[in-house]
C-alpha cells in the first residue's frame, strides 16, 4: 500500500494522470506567452475528426481555442478567433475556413464543434448548436506525432507562442473523435445530454499536463 501511495504521489508530481474532469473546467487567469495545457493522445493518422469544446472569455483580441500541431504543420488543426475580422477560423495545415456573423458574446459560454473529413474535404463549424456552412479544404490525412495545446497557439511544433494570441478565460468539455459526429450526437453534446465521449480526447478520461498557472476548478453552476 505504501508503495502504491508513493506511486500515486510520483504520478501526481509528474502530472501524468488520466483524470475524469466531468463537472470541471480549466481556468486560464493570466495573460502570458507560456501558460498552457498539453493534451495527450496516442491516436495517429486521422482521416476525419470532430473537436468540441466550451469556452468563456472577454478577450478583445485574437485568441487560440484549440491548437494541434505536427512537425510538418504547426496549424495542422487549429480553431482560432480572429478579432479583426470577427471570425472563427478553422485551419487545416496551410488552408483555412472562415466563419463570420457569429454572436460571439463576451462573458458567455460558447460551444464550438468542428468536423472535418479528408475524403470529402468538407469542414463544418457548429456554433452553440447551430450548423454553419460546409466548406471545402483539400487536405489529406493527419499523420505524424501530434502536440495538442489549449491556452496558447503554436507557431512551431510545441512552441512559438504569442502572448497576443493566448487564451484567458475558462474552457471545459474538450473532446475529439476520429470521425465526423452525427447531427444528433453534436446536439447531445451541445445540450449536455449523454453522448459517446471522444476516442481521441475524452474530457472524462483526460491525459494532460498543466504548464504554468492554469487551474482546475468546478464549473460554475447556478445555485439551485
Ligand atoms: C501513420 O502514418 C505514417 C505515415 O503515413 C506511417 O509511417 C505510420 O506507420 C502510421 N501509423 C499508424 C499507427 O498507423
Ligand atoms: C487515410 O486514412 C484512412 C483510414 O485510416 C485510410 O484508409 C486511407 O488509406 C488513408 N489515406 C491515405 C492517402 O493515406
Ligand atoms: C486536391 O489536391 C490534389 C493534390 O494536390 C489535387 O490533385 C486535386 O486536384 C485537388 N482537388 C481539388 C478539388 O482542388
Ligand atoms: C502585443 O500587443 C501589444 C498591444 O497591442 C503590443 O504592444 C505588443 O508589442 C504585442 N506583443 C507582441 C509580442 O506581439
Ligand atoms: Ca500564431
PDB file of C-alpha atoms and ligand atoms in Angstrom:
ATOM      1  CA  UNK A   1       0.000   0.000   0.000  1.00  0.00           C
ATOM      2  CA  UNK A   2       2.797   2.339   0.937  1.00  0.00           C
ATOM      3  CA  UNK A   3       4.480   1.868  -2.447  1.00  0.00           C
ATOM      4  CA  UNK A   4       1.162   2.299  -4.237  1.00  0.00           C
ATOM      5  CA  UNK A   5       0.665   5.604  -2.431  1.00  0.00           C
ATOM      6  CA  UNK A   6       4.185   6.622  -3.341  1.00  0.00           C
ATOM      7  CA  UNK A   7       3.491   5.806  -6.984  1.00  0.00           C
ATOM      8  CA  UNK A   8       0.364   7.959  -6.871  1.00  0.00           C
ATOM      9  CA  UNK A   9       2.405  10.807  -5.400  1.00  0.00           C
ATOM     10  CA  UNK A  10       5.035  10.469  -8.119  1.00  0.00           C
ATOM     11  CA  UNK A  11       2.447  10.344 -10.886  1.00  0.00           C
ATOM     12  CA  UNK A  12       0.717  13.391  -9.424  1.00  0.00           C
ATOM     13  CA  UNK A  13       4.036  15.157  -9.262  1.00  0.00           C
ATOM     14  CA  UNK A  14       4.771  14.299 -12.873  1.00  0.00           C
ATOM     15  CA  UNK A  15       1.273  15.457 -13.751  1.00  0.00           C
ATOM     16  CA  UNK A  16       0.710  12.390 -15.875  1.00  0.00           C
ATOM     17  CA  UNK A  17      -2.623  11.158 -14.747  1.00  0.00           C
ATOM     18  CA  UNK A  18      -5.707  10.298 -16.676  1.00  0.00           C
ATOM     19  CA  UNK A  19      -8.400  12.309 -14.920  1.00  0.00           C
ATOM     20  CA  UNK A  20     -12.142  12.482 -15.093  1.00  0.00           C
ATOM     21  CA  UNK A  21     -12.732  16.214 -15.470  1.00  0.00           C
ATOM     22  CA  UNK A  22     -16.534  15.930 -15.658  1.00  0.00           C
ATOM     23  CA  UNK A  23     -18.022  18.966 -13.931  1.00  0.00           C
ATOM     24  CA  UNK A  24     -14.635  20.708 -14.002  1.00  0.00           C
ATOM     25  CA  UNK A  25     -13.099  23.406 -16.127  1.00  0.00           C
ATOM     26  CA  UNK A  26      -9.634  24.775 -16.838  1.00  0.00           C
ATOM     27  CA  UNK A  27      -9.240  28.391 -15.754  1.00  0.00           C
ATOM     28  CA  UNK A  28      -6.599  30.437 -17.595  1.00  0.00           C
ATOM     29  CA  UNK A  29      -6.437  33.588 -15.451  1.00  0.00           C
ATOM     30  CA  UNK A  30      -3.273  35.247 -16.726  1.00  0.00           C
ATOM     31  CA  UNK A  31      -2.014  36.717 -19.962  1.00  0.00           C
ATOM     32  CA  UNK A  32       1.351  35.025 -20.620  1.00  0.00           C
ATOM     33  CA  UNK A  33       3.233  33.554 -23.557  1.00  0.00           C
ATOM     34  CA  UNK A  34       3.913  30.360 -21.640  1.00  0.00           C
ATOM     35  CA  UNK A  35       0.990  29.022 -19.602  1.00  0.00           C
ATOM     36  CA  UNK A  36      -0.911  26.215 -21.296  1.00  0.00           C
ATOM     37  CA  UNK A  37      -2.318  22.715 -21.045  1.00  0.00           C
ATOM     38  CA  UNK A  38      -0.986  19.936 -23.228  1.00  0.00           C
ATOM     39  CA  UNK A  39      -3.485  17.186 -24.091  1.00  0.00           C
ATOM     40  CA  UNK A  40      -2.055  13.764 -24.780  1.00  0.00           C
ATOM     41  CA  UNK A  41      -3.382  11.134 -27.164  1.00  0.00           C
ATOM     42  CA  UNK A  42      -1.954   8.022 -28.741  1.00  0.00           C
ATOM     43  CA  UNK A  43      -4.157   8.316 -31.855  1.00  0.00           C
ATOM     44  CA  UNK A  44      -2.361   8.945 -35.146  1.00  0.00           C
ATOM     45  CA  UNK A  45      -3.331   9.032 -38.808  1.00  0.00           C
ATOM     46  CA  UNK A  46      -6.788  10.506 -38.758  1.00  0.00           C
ATOM     47  CA  UNK A  47      -8.801  10.610 -41.943  1.00  0.00           C
ATOM     48  CA  UNK A  48     -11.603  12.536 -40.227  1.00  0.00           C
ATOM     49  CA  UNK A  49     -12.125  14.367 -36.962  1.00  0.00           C
ATOM     50  CA  UNK A  50     -14.572  16.189 -34.746  1.00  0.00           C
ATOM     51  CA  UNK A  51     -13.400  18.542 -31.995  1.00  0.00           C
ATOM     52  CA  UNK A  52     -15.832  20.043 -29.463  1.00  0.00           C
ATOM     53  CA  UNK A  53     -15.210  22.401 -26.554  1.00  0.00           C
ATOM     54  CA  UNK A  54     -16.900  25.076 -24.496  1.00  0.00           C
ATOM     55  CA  UNK A  55     -15.131  28.319 -23.678  1.00  0.00           C
ATOM     56  CA  UNK A  56     -15.754  31.571 -21.856  1.00  0.00           C
ATOM     57  CA  UNK A  57     -13.730  34.757 -22.328  1.00  0.00           C
ATOM     58  CA  UNK A  58     -13.949  38.527 -22.571  1.00  0.00           C
ATOM     59  CA  UNK A  59     -10.852  38.917 -24.764  1.00  0.00           C
ATOM     60  CA  UNK A  60     -10.928  41.741 -27.296  1.00  0.00           C
ATOM     61  CA  UNK A  61      -8.112  40.378 -29.424  1.00  0.00           C
ATOM     62  CA  UNK A  62      -7.139  37.242 -31.328  1.00  0.00           C
ATOM     63  CA  UNK A  63      -7.009  34.030 -29.318  1.00  0.00           C
ATOM     64  CA  UNK A  64      -6.479  30.321 -29.638  1.00  0.00           C
ATOM     65  CA  UNK A  65      -9.243  27.881 -28.770  1.00  0.00           C
ATOM     66  CA  UNK A  66      -7.619  24.590 -29.859  1.00  0.00           C
ATOM     67  CA  UNK A  67      -4.179  24.064 -31.389  1.00  0.00           C
ATOM     68  CA  UNK A  68      -2.980  20.716 -32.764  1.00  0.00           C
ATOM     69  CA  UNK A  69       0.385  20.660 -34.480  1.00  0.00           C
ATOM     70  CA  UNK A  70       2.733  18.193 -36.064  1.00  0.00           C
ATOM     71  CA  UNK A  71       6.362  18.664 -37.009  1.00  0.00           C
ATOM     72  CA  UNK A  72       5.312  19.281 -40.614  1.00  0.00           C
ATOM     73  CA  UNK A  73       2.295  21.531 -39.858  1.00  0.00           C
ATOM     74  CA  UNK A  74       2.109  23.880 -36.856  1.00  0.00           C
ATOM     75  CA  UNK A  75      -1.517  24.583 -37.825  1.00  0.00           C
ATOM     76  CA  UNK A  76      -2.443  21.007 -38.599  1.00  0.00           C
ATOM     77  CA  UNK A  77      -5.793  21.572 -36.871  1.00  0.00           C
ATOM     78  CA  UNK A  78      -6.400  24.962 -35.306  1.00  0.00           C
ATOM     79  CA  UNK A  79      -9.557  26.655 -34.017  1.00  0.00           C
ATOM     80  CA  UNK A  80      -8.741  30.341 -33.740  1.00  0.00           C
ATOM     81  CA  UNK A  81     -10.689  33.537 -33.067  1.00  0.00           C
ATOM     82  CA  UNK A  82      -9.616  36.383 -35.349  1.00  0.00           C
ATOM     83  CA  UNK A  83     -10.740  39.560 -33.610  1.00  0.00           C
ATOM     84  CA  UNK A  84     -10.004  41.912 -36.513  1.00  0.00           C
ATOM     85  CA  UNK A  85     -12.299  40.011 -38.854  1.00  0.00           C
ATOM     86  CA  UNK A  86     -14.655  38.827 -36.076  1.00  0.00           C
ATOM     87  CA  UNK A  87     -14.447  35.260 -37.276  1.00  0.00           C
ATOM     88  CA  UNK A  88     -13.653  31.787 -36.080  1.00  0.00           C
ATOM     89  CA  UNK A  89     -11.065  30.261 -38.357  1.00  0.00           C
ATOM     90  CA  UNK A  90     -10.592  26.539 -38.801  1.00  0.00           C
ATOM     91  CA  UNK A  91      -7.080  25.944 -40.053  1.00  0.00           C
ATOM     92  CA  UNK A  92      -6.166  22.628 -41.611  1.00  0.00           C
ATOM     93  CA  UNK A  93      -2.460  22.626 -42.397  1.00  0.00           C
ATOM     94  CA  UNK A  94      -1.979  25.584 -44.783  1.00  0.00           C
ATOM     95  CA  UNK A  95      -5.663  26.150 -45.552  1.00  0.00           C
ATOM     96  CA  UNK A  96      -8.469  27.689 -43.566  1.00  0.00           C
ATOM     97  CA  UNK A  97     -12.234  28.017 -43.448  1.00  0.00           C
ATOM     98  CA  UNK A  98     -13.548  31.309 -42.034  1.00  0.00           C
ATOM     99  CA  UNK A  99     -16.818  31.658 -40.146  1.00  0.00           C
ATOM    100  CA  UNK A 100     -18.255  35.146 -39.711  1.00  0.00           C
ATOM    101  CA  UNK A 101     -21.532  36.634 -38.438  1.00  0.00           C
ATOM    102  CA  UNK A 102     -21.258  34.716 -35.172  1.00  0.00           C
ATOM    103  CA  UNK A 103     -22.817  36.025 -31.988  1.00  0.00           C
ATOM    104  CA  UNK A 104     -19.552  35.547 -30.072  1.00  0.00           C
ATOM    105  CA  UNK A 105     -20.664  37.450 -26.957  1.00  0.00           C
ATOM    106  CA  UNK A 106     -18.100  38.099 -24.216  1.00  0.00           C
ATOM    107  CA  UNK A 107     -18.572  36.562 -20.756  1.00  0.00           C
ATOM    108  CA  UNK A 108     -20.796  33.831 -22.156  1.00  0.00           C
ATOM    109  CA  UNK A 109     -20.202  30.118 -22.575  1.00  0.00           C
ATOM    110  CA  UNK A 110     -19.969  29.140 -26.235  1.00  0.00           C
ATOM    111  CA  UNK A 111     -19.882  25.598 -27.500  1.00  0.00           C
ATOM    112  CA  UNK A 112     -17.885  25.090 -30.659  1.00  0.00           C
ATOM    113  CA  UNK A 113     -17.730  21.847 -32.624  1.00  0.00           C
ATOM    114  CA  UNK A 114     -15.692  21.400 -35.780  1.00  0.00           C
ATOM    115  CA  UNK A 115     -15.965  18.458 -38.142  1.00  0.00           C
ATOM    116  CA  UNK A 116     -13.595  17.536 -40.946  1.00  0.00           C
ATOM    117  CA  UNK A 117     -13.380  14.658 -43.370  1.00  0.00           C
ATOM    118  CA  UNK A 118     -10.399  14.112 -45.674  1.00  0.00           C
ATOM    119  CA  UNK A 119     -12.421  12.056 -48.138  1.00  0.00           C
ATOM    120  CA  UNK A 120     -14.996  14.705 -48.974  1.00  0.00           C
ATOM    121  CA  UNK A 121     -12.746  17.601 -47.928  1.00  0.00           C
ATOM    122  CA  UNK A 122     -15.669  19.100 -46.024  1.00  0.00           C
ATOM    123  CA  UNK A 123     -15.235  21.206 -42.899  1.00  0.00           C
ATOM    124  CA  UNK A 124     -18.144  22.399 -40.806  1.00  0.00           C
ATOM    125  CA  UNK A 125     -18.397  24.540 -37.714  1.00  0.00           C
ATOM    126  CA  UNK A 126     -21.262  24.206 -35.250  1.00  0.00           C
ATOM    127  CA  UNK A 127     -21.605  27.314 -33.097  1.00  0.00           C
ATOM    128  CA  UNK A 128     -23.763  26.943 -29.979  1.00  0.00           C
ATOM    129  CA  UNK A 129     -25.507  24.051 -31.651  1.00  0.00           C
ATOM    130  CA  UNK A 130     -26.173  25.801 -34.929  1.00  0.00           C
ATOM    131  CA  UNK A 131     -24.660  24.163 -38.012  1.00  0.00           C
ATOM    132  CA  UNK A 132     -22.832  26.642 -40.263  1.00  0.00           C
ATOM    133  CA  UNK A 133     -21.990  26.420 -43.942  1.00  0.00           C
ATOM    134  CA  UNK A 134     -19.907  23.464 -45.030  1.00  0.00           C
ATOM    135  CA  UNK A 135     -16.619  24.463 -46.657  1.00  0.00           C
ATOM    136  CA  UNK A 136     -14.050  22.600 -48.742  1.00  0.00           C
ATOM    137  CA  UNK A 137     -10.405  22.169 -47.806  1.00  0.00           C
ATOM    138  CA  UNK A 138      -8.202  19.887 -49.836  1.00  0.00           C
ATOM    139  CA  UNK A 139      -6.081  18.091 -47.248  1.00  0.00           C
ATOM    140  CA  UNK A 140      -5.011  14.511 -46.832  1.00  0.00           C
ATOM    141  CA  UNK A 141      -4.979  12.503 -43.587  1.00  0.00           C
ATOM    142  CA  UNK A 142      -3.473  13.895 -40.421  1.00  0.00           C
ATOM    143  CA  UNK A 143      -0.297  11.931 -39.794  1.00  0.00           C
ATOM    144  CA  UNK A 144       2.687  12.219 -37.517  1.00  0.00           C
ATOM    145  CA  UNK A 145       3.227  12.876 -33.834  1.00  0.00           C
ATOM    146  CA  UNK A 146       0.698  15.463 -32.641  1.00  0.00           C
ATOM    147  CA  UNK A 147       1.044  18.088 -29.909  1.00  0.00           C
ATOM    148  CA  UNK A 148      -2.306  19.437 -28.743  1.00  0.00           C
ATOM    149  CA  UNK A 149      -2.369  22.639 -26.721  1.00  0.00           C
ATOM    150  CA  UNK A 150      -5.021  24.759 -25.010  1.00  0.00           C
ATOM    151  CA  UNK A 151      -4.226  28.300 -23.886  1.00  0.00           C
ATOM    152  CA  UNK A 152      -1.534  29.106 -26.456  1.00  0.00           C
ATOM    153  CA  UNK A 153      -1.287  28.987 -30.242  1.00  0.00           C
ATOM    154  CA  UNK A 154       1.592  27.004 -31.737  1.00  0.00           C
ATOM    155  CA  UNK A 155       3.613  28.679 -34.478  1.00  0.00           C
ATOM    156  CA  UNK A 156       6.033  25.773 -34.276  1.00  0.00           C
ATOM    157  CA  UNK A 157       5.630  22.189 -33.060  1.00  0.00           C
ATOM    158  CA  UNK A 158       5.056  22.582 -29.301  1.00  0.00           C
ATOM    159  CA  UNK A 159       6.112  26.244 -29.183  1.00  0.00           C
ATOM    160  CA  UNK A 160       6.253  29.582 -30.975  1.00  0.00           C
ATOM    161  CA  UNK A 161       3.660  31.020 -28.594  1.00  0.00           C
ATOM    162  CA  UNK A 162       2.453  34.615 -28.967  1.00  0.00           C
ATOM    163  CA  UNK A 163       1.207  36.413 -25.854  1.00  0.00           C
ATOM    164  CA  UNK A 164      -1.257  38.302 -28.049  1.00  0.00           C
ATOM    165  CA  UNK A 165      -2.878  35.051 -29.163  1.00  0.00           C
ATOM    166  CA  UNK A 166      -3.049  33.442 -25.718  1.00  0.00           C
ATOM    167  CA  UNK A 167      -6.368  32.444 -24.223  1.00  0.00           C
ATOM    168  CA  UNK A 168      -7.634  33.974 -20.974  1.00  0.00           C
ATOM    169  CA  UNK A 169     -10.836  32.597 -19.522  1.00  0.00           C
ATOM    170  CA  UNK A 170     -12.324  29.188 -18.888  1.00  0.00           C
ATOM    171  CA  UNK A 171     -12.552  26.027 -21.001  1.00  0.00           C
ATOM    172  CA  UNK A 172     -14.357  22.787 -20.461  1.00  0.00           C
ATOM    173  CA  UNK A 173     -15.725  19.622 -22.080  1.00  0.00           C
ATOM    174  CA  UNK A 174     -12.948  19.187 -24.634  1.00  0.00           C
ATOM    175  CA  UNK A 175     -13.491  16.085 -26.752  1.00  0.00           C
ATOM    176  CA  UNK A 176     -12.021  14.868 -30.014  1.00  0.00           C
ATOM    177  CA  UNK A 177     -13.217  11.956 -32.149  1.00  0.00           C
ATOM    178  CA  UNK A 178     -11.581  10.351 -35.182  1.00  0.00           C
ATOM    179  CA  UNK A 179     -14.806  10.567 -37.201  1.00  0.00           C
ATOM    180  CA  UNK A 180     -17.498  13.083 -38.106  1.00  0.00           C
ATOM    181  CA  UNK A 181     -20.173  13.139 -35.423  1.00  0.00           C
ATOM    182  CA  UNK A 182     -23.785  12.842 -36.490  1.00  0.00           C
ATOM    183  CA  UNK A 183     -26.131  15.807 -36.103  1.00  0.00           C
ATOM    184  CA  UNK A 184     -27.804  14.054 -33.173  1.00  0.00           C
ATOM    185  CA  UNK A 185     -24.531  13.435 -31.368  1.00  0.00           C
ATOM    186  CA  UNK A 186     -23.468  17.052 -31.770  1.00  0.00           C
ATOM    187  CA  UNK A 187     -26.840  18.227 -30.466  1.00  0.00           C
ATOM    188  CA  UNK A 188     -26.498  15.894 -27.484  1.00  0.00           C
ATOM    189  CA  UNK A 189     -23.030  17.304 -26.784  1.00  0.00           C
ATOM    190  CA  UNK A 190     -24.301  20.883 -27.012  1.00  0.00           C
ATOM    191  CA  UNK A 191     -27.269  20.167 -24.737  1.00  0.00           C
ATOM    192  CA  UNK A 192     -25.028  18.331 -22.251  1.00  0.00           C
ATOM    193  CA  UNK A 193     -27.041  15.162 -22.682  1.00  0.00           C
ATOM    194  CA  UNK A 194     -25.373  11.786 -22.865  1.00  0.00           C
ATOM    195  CA  UNK A 195     -23.148  11.287 -25.891  1.00  0.00           C
ATOM    196  CA  UNK A 196     -20.305   8.991 -26.922  1.00  0.00           C
ATOM    197  CA  UNK A 197     -17.174  10.578 -25.449  1.00  0.00           C
ATOM    198  CA  UNK A 198     -14.232  11.415 -27.678  1.00  0.00           C
ATOM    199  CA  UNK A 199     -11.981   8.489 -28.674  1.00  0.00           C
ATOM    200  CA  UNK A 200      -9.015  10.780 -29.405  1.00  0.00           C
ATOM    201  CA  UNK A 201      -9.534  13.129 -26.419  1.00  0.00           C
ATOM    202  CA  UNK A 202     -12.077  12.403 -23.704  1.00  0.00           C
ATOM    203  CA  UNK A 203     -12.792  15.039 -21.042  1.00  0.00           C
ATOM    204  CA  UNK A 204     -13.947  12.255 -18.705  1.00  0.00           C
ATOM    205  CA  UNK A 205     -10.606  10.415 -19.042  1.00  0.00           C
ATOM    206  CA  UNK A 206      -8.164  13.122 -19.966  1.00  0.00           C
ATOM    207  CA  UNK A 207      -4.412  12.649 -20.150  1.00  0.00           C
ATOM    208  CA  UNK A 208      -2.887  16.115 -19.819  1.00  0.00           C
ATOM    209  CA  UNK A 209      -0.069  18.244 -18.440  1.00  0.00           C
ATOM    210  CA  UNK A 210      -0.535  21.692 -16.974  1.00  0.00           C
ATOM    211  CA  UNK A 211       2.256  24.181 -17.569  1.00  0.00           C
ATOM    212  CA  UNK A 212       2.114  27.387 -15.545  1.00  0.00           C
ATOM    213  CA  UNK A 213      -0.859  28.994 -13.894  1.00  0.00           C
ATOM    214  CA  UNK A 214      -3.812  27.048 -15.200  1.00  0.00           C
ATOM    215  CA  UNK A 215      -6.283  25.883 -12.573  1.00  0.00           C
ATOM    216  CA  UNK A 216      -8.749  23.022 -12.453  1.00  0.00           C
ATOM    217  CA  UNK A 217     -11.951  24.274 -10.868  1.00  0.00           C
ATOM    218  CA  UNK A 218     -15.549  23.226 -10.545  1.00  0.00           C
ATOM    219  CA  UNK A 219     -17.762  24.550 -13.318  1.00  0.00           C
ATOM    220  CA  UNK A 220     -19.787  27.458 -12.005  1.00  0.00           C
ATOM    221  CA  UNK A 221     -23.435  26.481 -11.949  1.00  0.00           C
ATOM    222  CA  UNK A 222     -26.456  28.388 -10.751  1.00  0.00           C
ATOM    223  CA  UNK A 223     -27.294  27.863  -7.103  1.00  0.00           C
ATOM    224  CA  UNK A 224     -30.344  25.586  -7.070  1.00  0.00           C
TER     225      UNK A 224
HETATM  226  C1  LIG B   1       0.854   6.625 -39.688  1.00  0.00           C
HETATM  227  O1  LIG B   1       1.245   7.051 -40.969  1.00  0.00           O
HETATM  228  C2  LIG B   1       2.635   7.060 -41.121  1.00  0.00           C
HETATM  229  C3  LIG B   1       2.982   7.699 -42.460  1.00  0.00           C
HETATM  230  O2  LIG B   1       1.888   7.690 -43.335  1.00  0.00           O
HETATM  231  C4  LIG B   1       3.131   5.631 -41.006  1.00  0.00           C
HETATM  232  O3  LIG B   1       4.551   5.609 -41.157  1.00  0.00           O
HETATM  233  C5  LIG B   1       2.769   5.094 -39.633  1.00  0.00           C
HETATM  234  O4  LIG B   1       3.118   3.746 -39.529  1.00  0.00           O
HETATM  235  C6  LIG B   1       1.284   5.215 -39.388  1.00  0.00           C
HETATM  236  N1  LIG B   1       0.998   4.875 -38.003  1.00  0.00           N
HETATM  237  C7  LIG B   1      -0.050   4.163 -37.654  1.00  0.00           C
HETATM  238  C8  LIG B   1      -0.195   3.922 -36.181  1.00  0.00           C
HETATM  239  O5  LIG B   1      -0.859   3.747 -38.449  1.00  0.00           O
HETATM  240  C1  LIG B   2      -6.262   7.815 -44.703  1.00  0.00           C
HETATM  241  O1  LIG B   2      -6.670   7.070 -43.588  1.00  0.00           O
HETATM  242  C2  LIG B   2      -7.636   6.090 -43.906  1.00  0.00           C
HETATM  243  C3  LIG B   2      -8.127   5.495 -42.604  1.00  0.00           C
HETATM  244  O2  LIG B   2      -7.083   5.266 -41.722  1.00  0.00           O
HETATM  245  C4  LIG B   2      -7.003   5.067 -44.814  1.00  0.00           C
HETATM  246  O3  LIG B   2      -7.960   4.076 -45.161  1.00  0.00           O
HETATM  247  C5  LIG B   2      -6.525   5.777 -46.076  1.00  0.00           C
HETATM  248  O4  LIG B   2      -5.829   4.852 -46.890  1.00  0.00           O
HETATM  249  C6  LIG B   2      -5.587   6.917 -45.715  1.00  0.00           C
HETATM  250  N1  LIG B   2      -5.285   7.681 -46.918  1.00  0.00           N
HETATM  251  C7  LIG B   2      -4.061   8.000 -47.248  1.00  0.00           C
HETATM  252  C8  LIG B   2      -3.922   8.812 -48.501  1.00  0.00           C
HETATM  253  O5  LIG B   2      -3.070   7.664 -46.586  1.00  0.00           O
HETATM  254  C1  LIG B   3      -6.695  18.406 -54.231  1.00  0.00           C
HETATM  255  O1  LIG B   3      -5.293  18.249 -54.172  1.00  0.00           O
HETATM  256  C2  LIG B   3      -4.807  17.249 -55.045  1.00  0.00           C
HETATM  257  C3  LIG B   3      -3.321  17.030 -54.753  1.00  0.00           C
HETATM  258  O2  LIG B   3      -2.669  18.228 -54.527  1.00  0.00           O
HETATM  259  C4  LIG B   3      -5.072  17.692 -56.486  1.00  0.00           C
HETATM  260  O3  LIG B   3      -4.615  16.713 -57.374  1.00  0.00           O
HETATM  261  C5  LIG B   3      -6.591  17.868 -56.642  1.00  0.00           C
HETATM  262  O4  LIG B   3      -6.863  18.363 -57.930  1.00  0.00           O
HETATM  263  C6  LIG B   3      -7.135  18.826 -55.624  1.00  0.00           C
HETATM  264  N1  LIG B   3      -8.586  18.809 -55.699  1.00  0.00           N
HETATM  265  C7  LIG B   3      -9.325  19.925 -55.726  1.00  0.00           C
HETATM  266  C8  LIG B   3     -10.794  19.750 -55.881  1.00  0.00           C
HETATM  267  O5  LIG B   3      -8.858  21.039 -55.594  1.00  0.00           O
HETATM  268  C1  LIG B   4       1.094  42.552 -28.031  1.00  0.00           C
HETATM  269  O1  LIG B   4       0.138  43.575 -28.174  1.00  0.00           O
HETATM  270  C2  LIG B   4       0.543  44.780 -27.525  1.00  0.00           C
HETATM  271  C3  LIG B   4      -0.644  45.735 -27.594  1.00  0.00           C
HETATM  272  O2  LIG B   4      -1.157  45.789 -28.901  1.00  0.00           O
HETATM  273  C4  LIG B   4       1.800  45.310 -28.205  1.00  0.00           C
HETATM  274  O3  LIG B   4       2.213  46.500 -27.584  1.00  0.00           O
HETATM  275  C5  LIG B   4       2.903  44.260 -28.085  1.00  0.00           C
HETATM  276  O4  LIG B   4       4.050  44.666 -28.805  1.00  0.00           O
HETATM  277  C6  LIG B   4       2.428  42.921 -28.631  1.00  0.00           C
HETATM  278  N1  LIG B   4       3.426  41.899 -28.310  1.00  0.00           N
HETATM  279  C7  LIG B   4       3.847  41.024 -29.185  1.00  0.00           C
HETATM  280  C8  LIG B   4       4.884  40.083 -28.695  1.00  0.00           C
HETATM  281  O5  LIG B   4       3.422  40.955 -30.321  1.00  0.00           O
HETATM  282 CA1  LIG B   5       0.416  32.477 -34.061  1.00  0.00          CA
END
